[in-house]
């Protein structure tokens, strides 16, 4: 049964075709607009994105090829009340993630308590022995988290993934809002939407709050964003965030160890960096410790880090917490560290490493989504219901060969929000990635986040690398 | 600021300046060719290639010389790393690299210049569209400069951008004048001929100095006057003297902000002393070609010293 023919929750209208409360003010406005004018605005928005250079590079295409992520002008809206419940759940989960990371790299009480099998850590490439026994400055592991949520009903939000390494997409959250305000200023006068524009300032503040012991000027720590360079797919975002924070945008070739600090080569000589917001994976961070081929990182940074000479955000080794094998234990993890029932549900998950689960998954491949434990970006996964018989057979062979590499989840009836198509409003599946900032001063969640939308009819894949688009995401003011 | 960013900003503006100068030179060549018979027209196009130093590469690519072959080669040939398209792409790549050092307005103007010119140069340019394309190059580069002027802080970043612009201007003017004087005239016998006059006029056009020169010299075209104008006249924004004065004020800006001078300041002072210590008669006695060669070298050394002093590379 193709997923689109199943009943799914539409966020704008209910089963009787009535507009839901969250969208009422917006629809009143929308219904009075001229369709032709809206189309023209849409085209202008695209021009705006091109001019601004909000593009991403697609790997595997011509070098330097830049593409736009399609933007849809119909906002995705949740009420203030819905958001309050949602953000309480997110906060709880992120608190648990940090406690979990601290425990993993110290006493491992959760393993001793028998709540998490030790083998998940032993054979896990995302676990970094270099982090064992070390506490990052401020005690924070995940300064920035992007929690991917899907919705299947009025109150049914589920966490699909915790992005605890270097989550991207926040620049789209900010630019989508800017674009909407520029396109429809009068709309924002009518509908009161909670602002997202504080994000860069909050990010700068929470990074500064985690200055390392060696920092000289604690009032104004030196913050830098580390990018792999202009050919990286998210380069625009790296530059955008550095610019908005007033931080330097550095590459590995700008950095070296000088007098026990990581310093950047400025026109006046070497200048020590206090906090490095790195957008480079663990593997490439330090050629002396990790991948010796890497030219993206800084030789010796791990030693400086452990000696208190610099703060790295997010901390190395946080990937263990968003590993898909660990993911299935998140309900236990939340309960273990917060002593509370999880407010946000996980998507039911079968661990193919367990023989019973594997048997179930193989029997029901046509109904399931199977993902690689370490994959991301929608690559290397099987969507059972839309895959051909041949594709499923081929995937089953891979599964049997390396069952521990896979997890499986039911094909969810993801909620829909309309997009603005030639024929008018037409529903498409969406997810939501709110952005969470963690600092010793507390957890801050920007109201809204990035809504990704599958532009193809019936498609459940929202990844930009696979033809997904984005929407502005509104949380209504109360 | 990062040494790499200083380098990026400087080169971004060098490429923009070079793209604009190349467009002007093409425009001058085009006007000259229009008023000639077909054989002398191809000579004009040959002299444009010579001025840009692109003769050798062009003759590898094409057997004959014609207007459309030459201006398409200079504007948009993928094999030609001196083409306008190549320079605009590199200006934009540098801008992308130093995105945090420039304002949103400067970035968008640069990005738009690239988008507009890439589109305009995606198809072969014809005689009938050349003027429009060249005007577009000038307009787009001016928009970047305008955005720079009105939105950037007057700090080290601005100084490096300006230094890039004027290093390029000094170099371009010296080269154009030198090629004209030393290479283009077939023999001394041609001095003062119709061809000679035409070449001088093209030279003035190519630095946008035709009107200014006439205005200051009551319409008289003579080579000594023109050479003086292009080298020593501090009122003309593409003269070597003006470019060096601008480099000097921006280098002073750097010295103020950094609290100290660098070895490049010494080289700069020597170059300026040389300009101030000579008049046009002295230059011709010394030899115009020798003098220009000296300045091309001084400018190159100064650029290299700036890159060293301000840590452009590790």
PDB file of N, CA, C and O in Angstrom, chain A residues 48 50-53 55 57 66 175 230-231 235 239 242-243 248-251 253-254 264-269, chain B residues 1-4 6 92-93 96-97 99-100 104 107-108 111-112 115 156 160 257-258 309-314:
ATOM      1  N   UNK A  48      15.562  36.249  -4.932  1.00  0.00           N
ATOM      2  CA  UNK A  48      16.163  36.744  -3.691  1.00  0.00           C
ATOM      3  C   UNK A  48      17.183  35.738  -3.160  1.00  0.00           C
ATOM      4  O   UNK A  48      18.297  36.095  -2.786  1.00  0.00           O
ATOM      5  N   UNK A  50      18.772  33.448  -4.832  1.00  0.00           N
ATOM      6  CA  UNK A  50      19.932  33.366  -5.727  1.00  0.00           C
ATOM      7  C   UNK A  50      20.891  34.524  -5.507  1.00  0.00           C
ATOM      8  O   UNK A  50      22.095  34.365  -5.477  1.00  0.00           O
ATOM      9  N   UNK A  51      20.296  35.722  -5.371  1.00  0.00           N
ATOM     10  CA  UNK A  51      21.124  36.901  -5.190  1.00  0.00           C
ATOM     11  C   UNK A  51      21.897  36.806  -3.873  1.00  0.00           C
ATOM     12  O   UNK A  51      23.055  37.155  -3.779  1.00  0.00           O
ATOM     13  N   UNK A  52      21.206  36.344  -2.840  1.00  0.00           N
ATOM     14  CA  UNK A  52      21.847  36.236  -1.538  1.00  0.00           C
ATOM     15  C   UNK A  52      22.897  35.145  -1.535  1.00  0.00           C
ATOM     16  O   UNK A  52      23.773  35.130  -0.681  1.00  0.00           O
ATOM     17  N   UNK A  53      22.775  34.204  -2.468  1.00  0.00           N
ATOM     18  CA  UNK A  53      23.754  33.123  -2.527  1.00  0.00           C
ATOM     19  C   UNK A  53      23.466  32.025  -1.530  1.00  0.00           C
ATOM     20  O   UNK A  53      24.364  31.317  -1.090  1.00  0.00           O
ATOM     21  N   UNK A  55      22.914  28.928  -1.202  1.00  0.00           N
ATOM     22  CA  UNK A  55      22.934  27.746  -2.040  1.00  0.00           C
ATOM     23  C   UNK A  55      23.651  26.639  -1.301  1.00  0.00           C
ATOM     24  O   UNK A  55      24.292  26.861  -0.293  1.00  0.00           O
ATOM     25  N   UNK A  57      26.116  23.036  -2.095  1.00  0.00           N
ATOM     26  CA  UNK A  57      26.818  22.313  -3.145  1.00  0.00           C
ATOM     27  C   UNK A  57      26.389  20.854  -3.077  1.00  0.00           C
ATOM     28  O   UNK A  57      26.228  20.304  -2.004  1.00  0.00           O
ATOM     29  N   UNK A  66      26.376  24.856  -7.632  1.00  0.00           N
ATOM     30  CA  UNK A  66      25.577  25.328  -6.505  1.00  0.00           C
ATOM     31  C   UNK A  66      24.104  25.228  -6.846  1.00  0.00           C
ATOM     32  O   UNK A  66      23.695  25.546  -7.943  1.00  0.00           O
ATOM     33  N   UNK A 175      16.819  32.599   7.121  1.00  0.00           N
ATOM     34  CA  UNK A 175      16.599  33.258   5.833  1.00  0.00           C
ATOM     35  C   UNK A 175      15.167  33.063   5.334  1.00  0.00           C
ATOM     36  O   UNK A 175      14.607  33.937   4.667  1.00  0.00           O
ATOM     37  N   UNK A 230      35.070  26.569   0.965  1.00  0.00           N
ATOM     38  CA  UNK A 230      33.973  27.042   0.121  1.00  0.00           C
ATOM     39  C   UNK A 230      33.326  25.941  -0.707  1.00  0.00           C
ATOM     40  O   UNK A 230      32.262  26.144  -1.265  1.00  0.00           O
ATOM     41  N   UNK A 231      33.964  24.773  -0.810  1.00  0.00           N
ATOM     42  CA  UNK A 231      33.333  23.722  -1.606  1.00  0.00           C
ATOM     43  C   UNK A 231      32.494  22.766  -0.759  1.00  0.00           C
ATOM     44  O   UNK A 231      31.882  21.846  -1.269  1.00  0.00           O
ATOM     45  N   UNK A 235      28.714  25.414   3.142  1.00  0.00           N
ATOM     46  CA  UNK A 235      29.580  26.590   3.323  1.00  0.00           C
ATOM     47  C   UNK A 235      28.793  27.866   3.543  1.00  0.00           C
ATOM     48  O   UNK A 235      29.133  28.699   4.380  1.00  0.00           O
ATOM     49  N   UNK A 239      29.468  30.518   6.707  1.00  0.00           N
ATOM     50  CA  UNK A 239      29.783  31.940   6.537  1.00  0.00           C
ATOM     51  C   UNK A 239      28.682  32.797   7.154  1.00  0.00           C
ATOM     52  O   UNK A 239      28.945  33.796   7.825  1.00  0.00           O
ATOM     53  N   UNK A 242      28.961  32.749  11.048  1.00  0.00           N
ATOM     54  CA  UNK A 242      30.127  33.513  11.500  1.00  0.00           C
ATOM     55  C   UNK A 242      29.843  35.005  11.352  1.00  0.00           C
ATOM     56  O   UNK A 242      30.099  35.799  12.256  1.00  0.00           O
ATOM     57  N   UNK A 243      29.260  35.367  10.214  1.00  0.00           N
ATOM     58  CA  UNK A 243      28.967  36.769   9.944  1.00  0.00           C
ATOM     59  C   UNK A 243      27.980  37.315  10.968  1.00  0.00           C
ATOM     60  O   UNK A 243      28.176  38.392  11.528  1.00  0.00           O
ATOM     61  N   UNK A 248      35.202  34.991  13.552  1.00  0.00           N
ATOM     62  CA  UNK A 248      36.023  34.713  12.373  1.00  0.00           C
ATOM     63  C   UNK A 248      35.600  33.375  11.765  1.00  0.00           C
ATOM     64  O   UNK A 248      35.252  32.441  12.482  1.00  0.00           O
ATOM     65  N   UNK A 249      35.645  33.291  10.440  1.00  0.00           N
ATOM     66  CA  UNK A 249      35.396  32.035   9.745  1.00  0.00           C
ATOM     67  C   UNK A 249      36.759  31.477   9.341  1.00  0.00           C
ATOM     68  O   UNK A 249      37.424  32.053   8.483  1.00  0.00           O
ATOM     69  N   UNK A 250      37.172  30.403   9.970  1.00  0.00           N
ATOM     70  CA  UNK A 250      38.528  29.899   9.726  1.00  0.00           C
ATOM     71  C   UNK A 250      38.511  28.543   9.036  1.00  0.00           C
ATOM     72  O   UNK A 250      37.533  27.797   9.103  1.00  0.00           O
ATOM     73  N   UNK A 251      39.612  28.248   8.354  1.00  0.00           N
ATOM     74  CA  UNK A 251      39.827  26.922   7.778  1.00  0.00           C
ATOM     75  C   UNK A 251      41.037  26.307   8.475  1.00  0.00           C
ATOM     76  O   UNK A 251      41.817  27.021   9.112  1.00  0.00           O
ATOM     77  N   UNK A 253      43.806  25.492   7.414  1.00  0.00           N
ATOM     78  CA  UNK A 253      45.097  26.072   7.025  1.00  0.00           C
ATOM     79  C   UNK A 253      45.369  27.404   7.730  1.00  0.00           C
ATOM     80  O   UNK A 253      46.480  27.918   7.662  1.00  0.00           O
ATOM     81  N   UNK A 254      44.371  27.980   8.393  1.00  0.00           N
ATOM     82  CA  UNK A 254      44.577  29.233   9.129  1.00  0.00           C
ATOM     83  C   UNK A 254      45.055  28.982  10.555  1.00  0.00           C
ATOM     84  O   UNK A 254      45.376  29.931  11.267  1.00  0.00           O
ATOM     85  N   UNK A 264      44.906  31.489  15.280  1.00  0.00           N
ATOM     86  CA  UNK A 264      44.626  31.727  13.855  1.00  0.00           C
ATOM     87  C   UNK A 264      45.610  32.770  13.329  1.00  0.00           C
ATOM     88  O   UNK A 264      46.034  33.677  14.054  1.00  0.00           O
ATOM     89  N   UNK A 265      45.956  32.615  12.047  1.00  0.00           N
ATOM     90  CA  UNK A 265      46.929  33.506  11.421  1.00  0.00           C
ATOM     91  C   UNK A 265      46.236  34.780  10.982  1.00  0.00           C
ATOM     92  O   UNK A 265      45.500  34.810  10.014  1.00  0.00           O
ATOM     93  N   UNK A 266      46.442  35.859  11.735  1.00  0.00           N
ATOM     94  CA  UNK A 266      45.830  37.130  11.349  1.00  0.00           C
ATOM     95  C   UNK A 266      46.890  37.993  10.677  1.00  0.00           C
ATOM     96  O   UNK A 266      48.069  37.643  10.648  1.00  0.00           O
ATOM     97  N   UNK A 267      46.454  39.125  10.151  1.00  0.00           N
ATOM     98  CA  UNK A 267      47.390  40.029   9.484  1.00  0.00           C
ATOM     99  C   UNK A 267      48.427  40.567  10.463  1.00  0.00           C
ATOM    100  O   UNK A 267      49.456  41.074  10.061  1.00  0.00           O
ATOM    101  N   UNK A 268      48.143  40.468  11.781  1.00  0.00           N
ATOM    102  CA  UNK A 268      49.070  41.001  12.783  1.00  0.00           C
ATOM    103  C   UNK A 268      49.788  39.895  13.524  1.00  0.00           C
ATOM    104  O   UNK A 268      50.437  40.155  14.531  1.00  0.00           O
ATOM    105  N   UNK A 269      49.629  38.662  13.100  1.00  0.00           N
ATOM    106  CA  UNK A 269      50.302  37.566  13.786  1.00  0.00           C
ATOM    107  C   UNK A 269      49.308  36.552  14.321  1.00  0.00           C
ATOM    108  O   UNK A 269      48.132  36.590  13.967  1.00  0.00           O
TER     109      UNK A 269
ATOM    110  N   UNK B   1      42.150  40.734  11.484  1.00  0.00           N
ATOM    111  CA  UNK B   1      41.504  39.877  10.502  1.00  0.00           C
ATOM    112  C   UNK B   1      42.477  38.789  10.058  1.00  0.00           C
ATOM    113  O   UNK B   1      43.678  38.923  10.210  1.00  0.00           O
ATOM    114  N   UNK B   2      41.918  37.726   9.492  1.00  0.00           N
ATOM    115  CA  UNK B   2      42.765  36.629   9.042  1.00  0.00           C
ATOM    116  C   UNK B   2      43.620  37.056   7.857  1.00  0.00           C
ATOM    117  O   UNK B   2      43.169  37.816   6.998  1.00  0.00           O
ATOM    118  N   UNK B   3      44.859  36.551   7.811  1.00  0.00           N
ATOM    119  CA  UNK B   3      45.718  36.831   6.672  1.00  0.00           C
ATOM    120  C   UNK B   3      45.076  36.341   5.382  1.00  0.00           C
ATOM    121  O   UNK B   3      45.136  36.999   4.341  1.00  0.00           O
ATOM    122  N   UNK B   4      44.443  35.191   5.455  1.00  0.00           N
ATOM    123  CA  UNK B   4      43.786  34.638   4.269  1.00  0.00           C
ATOM    124  C   UNK B   4      42.639  35.545   3.800  1.00  0.00           C
ATOM    125  O   UNK B   4      42.422  35.708   2.603  1.00  0.00           O
ATOM    126  N   UNK B   6      42.500  38.848   4.283  1.00  0.00           N
ATOM    127  CA  UNK B   6      43.115  40.048   3.707  1.00  0.00           C
ATOM    128  C   UNK B   6      43.489  39.764   2.256  1.00  0.00           C
ATOM    129  O   UNK B   6      43.220  40.560   1.353  1.00  0.00           O
ATOM    130  N   UNK B  92      34.322  36.581  -7.540  1.00  0.00           N
ATOM    131  CA  UNK B  92      33.201  36.056  -6.760  1.00  0.00           C
ATOM    132  C   UNK B  92      33.637  34.917  -5.827  1.00  0.00           C
ATOM    133  O   UNK B  92      33.179  34.831  -4.687  1.00  0.00           O
ATOM    134  N   UNK B  93      34.530  34.064  -6.299  1.00  0.00           N
ATOM    135  CA  UNK B  93      35.045  32.996  -5.427  1.00  0.00           C
ATOM    136  C   UNK B  93      35.769  33.597  -4.226  1.00  0.00           C
ATOM    137  O   UNK B  93      35.592  33.146  -3.092  1.00  0.00           O
ATOM    138  N   UNK B  96      33.233  34.974  -1.838  1.00  0.00           N
ATOM    139  CA  UNK B  96      32.594  33.891  -1.097  1.00  0.00           C
ATOM    140  C   UNK B  96      33.492  33.438   0.052  1.00  0.00           C
ATOM    141  O   UNK B  96      33.038  33.176   1.155  1.00  0.00           O
ATOM    142  N   UNK B  97      34.794  33.413  -0.244  1.00  0.00           N
ATOM    143  CA  UNK B  97      35.749  32.988   0.764  1.00  0.00           C
ATOM    144  C   UNK B  97      35.825  34.004   1.908  1.00  0.00           C
ATOM    145  O   UNK B  97      36.007  33.622   3.058  1.00  0.00           O
ATOM    146  N   UNK B  99      33.423  36.042   2.804  1.00  0.00           N
ATOM    147  CA  UNK B  99      32.046  36.479   3.011  1.00  0.00           C
ATOM    148  C   UNK B  99      31.854  37.222   4.341  1.00  0.00           C
ATOM    149  O   UNK B  99      31.089  38.184   4.415  1.00  0.00           O
ATOM    150  N   UNK B 100      32.564  36.786   5.393  1.00  0.00           N
ATOM    151  CA  UNK B 100      32.357  37.428   6.687  1.00  0.00           C
ATOM    152  C   UNK B 100      33.100  38.756   6.801  1.00  0.00           C
ATOM    153  O   UNK B 100      32.867  39.510   7.726  1.00  0.00           O
ATOM    154  N   UNK B 104      26.820  42.412   3.518  1.00  0.00           N
ATOM    155  CA  UNK B 104      25.855  41.695   2.705  1.00  0.00           C
ATOM    156  C   UNK B 104      25.671  42.396   1.357  1.00  0.00           C
ATOM    157  O   UNK B 104      25.568  41.766   0.314  1.00  0.00           O
ATOM    158  N   UNK B 107      28.634  41.642  -0.910  1.00  0.00           N
ATOM    159  CA  UNK B 107      28.543  40.257  -1.368  1.00  0.00           C
ATOM    160  C   UNK B 107      27.452  40.121  -2.437  1.00  0.00           C
ATOM    161  O   UNK B 107      27.667  39.524  -3.489  1.00  0.00           O
ATOM    162  N   UNK B 108      26.297  40.681  -2.172  1.00  0.00           N
ATOM    163  CA  UNK B 108      25.195  40.517  -3.123  1.00  0.00           C
ATOM    164  C   UNK B 108      25.492  41.198  -4.451  1.00  0.00           C
ATOM    165  O   UNK B 108      25.148  40.679  -5.510  1.00  0.00           O
ATOM    166  N   UNK B 111      27.896  38.859  -6.184  1.00  0.00           N
ATOM    167  CA  UNK B 111      27.197  37.644  -6.611  1.00  0.00           C
ATOM    168  C   UNK B 111      26.299  37.949  -7.813  1.00  0.00           C
ATOM    169  O   UNK B 111      26.218  37.179  -8.773  1.00  0.00           O
ATOM    170  N   UNK B 112      25.651  39.104  -7.752  1.00  0.00           N
ATOM    171  CA  UNK B 112      24.774  39.482  -8.851  1.00  0.00           C
ATOM    172  C   UNK B 112      25.579  39.775 -10.113  1.00  0.00           C
ATOM    173  O   UNK B 112      25.183  39.400 -11.214  1.00  0.00           O
ATOM    174  N   UNK B 115      26.264  36.530 -11.609  1.00  0.00           N
ATOM    175  CA  UNK B 115      25.086  35.904 -12.224  1.00  0.00           C
ATOM    176  C   UNK B 115      24.729  36.578 -13.547  1.00  0.00           C
ATOM    177  O   UNK B 115      24.461  35.920 -14.552  1.00  0.00           O
ATOM    178  N   UNK B 156      40.675  47.973   8.426  1.00  0.00           N
ATOM    179  CA  UNK B 156      41.717  47.252   7.700  1.00  0.00           C
ATOM    180  C   UNK B 156      41.168  46.533   6.457  1.00  0.00           C
ATOM    181  O   UNK B 156      41.819  46.467   5.418  1.00  0.00           O
ATOM    182  N   UNK B 160      42.631  46.944   2.696  1.00  0.00           N
ATOM    183  CA  UNK B 160      43.149  45.895   1.810  1.00  0.00           C
ATOM    184  C   UNK B 160      42.407  45.882   0.469  1.00  0.00           C
ATOM    185  O   UNK B 160      43.004  45.653  -0.585  1.00  0.00           O
ATOM    186  N   UNK B 257      46.255  51.433  12.440  1.00  0.00           N
ATOM    187  CA  UNK B 257      45.493  50.419  13.168  1.00  0.00           C
ATOM    188  C   UNK B 257      46.390  49.394  13.842  1.00  0.00           C
ATOM    189  O   UNK B 257      46.067  48.871  14.895  1.00  0.00           O
ATOM    190  N   UNK B 258      47.512  49.074  13.187  1.00  0.00           N
ATOM    191  CA  UNK B 258      48.372  48.031  13.734  1.00  0.00           C
ATOM    192  C   UNK B 258      49.456  48.603  14.646  1.00  0.00           C
ATOM    193  O   UNK B 258      50.232  47.874  15.241  1.00  0.00           O
ATOM    194  N   UNK B 309      54.167  40.650   4.569  1.00  0.00           N
ATOM    195  CA  UNK B 309      54.052  41.395   5.829  1.00  0.00           C
ATOM    196  C   UNK B 309      52.743  41.086   6.556  1.00  0.00           C
ATOM    197  O   UNK B 309      52.701  41.055   7.782  1.00  0.00           O
ATOM    198  N   UNK B 310      51.685  40.913   5.793  1.00  0.00           N
ATOM    199  CA  UNK B 310      50.380  40.724   6.438  1.00  0.00           C
ATOM    200  C   UNK B 310      49.920  39.277   6.389  1.00  0.00           C
ATOM    201  O   UNK B 310      48.730  38.987   6.515  1.00  0.00           O
ATOM    202  N   UNK B 311      50.855  38.376   6.196  1.00  0.00           N
ATOM    203  CA  UNK B 311      50.635  36.935   6.394  1.00  0.00           C
ATOM    204  C   UNK B 311      49.486  36.375   5.560  1.00  0.00           C
ATOM    205  O   UNK B 311      48.576  35.726   6.080  1.00  0.00           O
ATOM    206  N   UNK B 312      49.528  36.676   4.255  1.00  0.00           N
ATOM    207  CA  UNK B 312      48.485  36.161   3.366  1.00  0.00           C
ATOM    208  C   UNK B 312      48.486  34.637   3.315  1.00  0.00           C
ATOM    209  O   UNK B 312      47.454  34.023   3.194  1.00  0.00           O
ATOM    210  N   UNK B 313      49.672  34.060   3.364  1.00  0.00           N
ATOM    211  CA  UNK B 313      49.744  32.590   3.386  1.00  0.00           C
ATOM    212  C   UNK B 313      50.661  32.143   4.528  1.00  0.00           C
ATOM    213  O   UNK B 313      51.455  32.924   5.036  1.00  0.00           O
ATOM    214  N   UNK B 314      50.489  30.880   4.905  1.00  0.00           N
ATOM    215  CA  UNK B 314      51.251  30.358   6.050  1.00  0.00           C
ATOM    216  C   UNK B 314      52.738  30.306   5.728  1.00  0.00           C
ATOM    217  O   UNK B 314      53.113  30.085   4.595  1.00  0.00           O
TER     218      UNK B 314
END
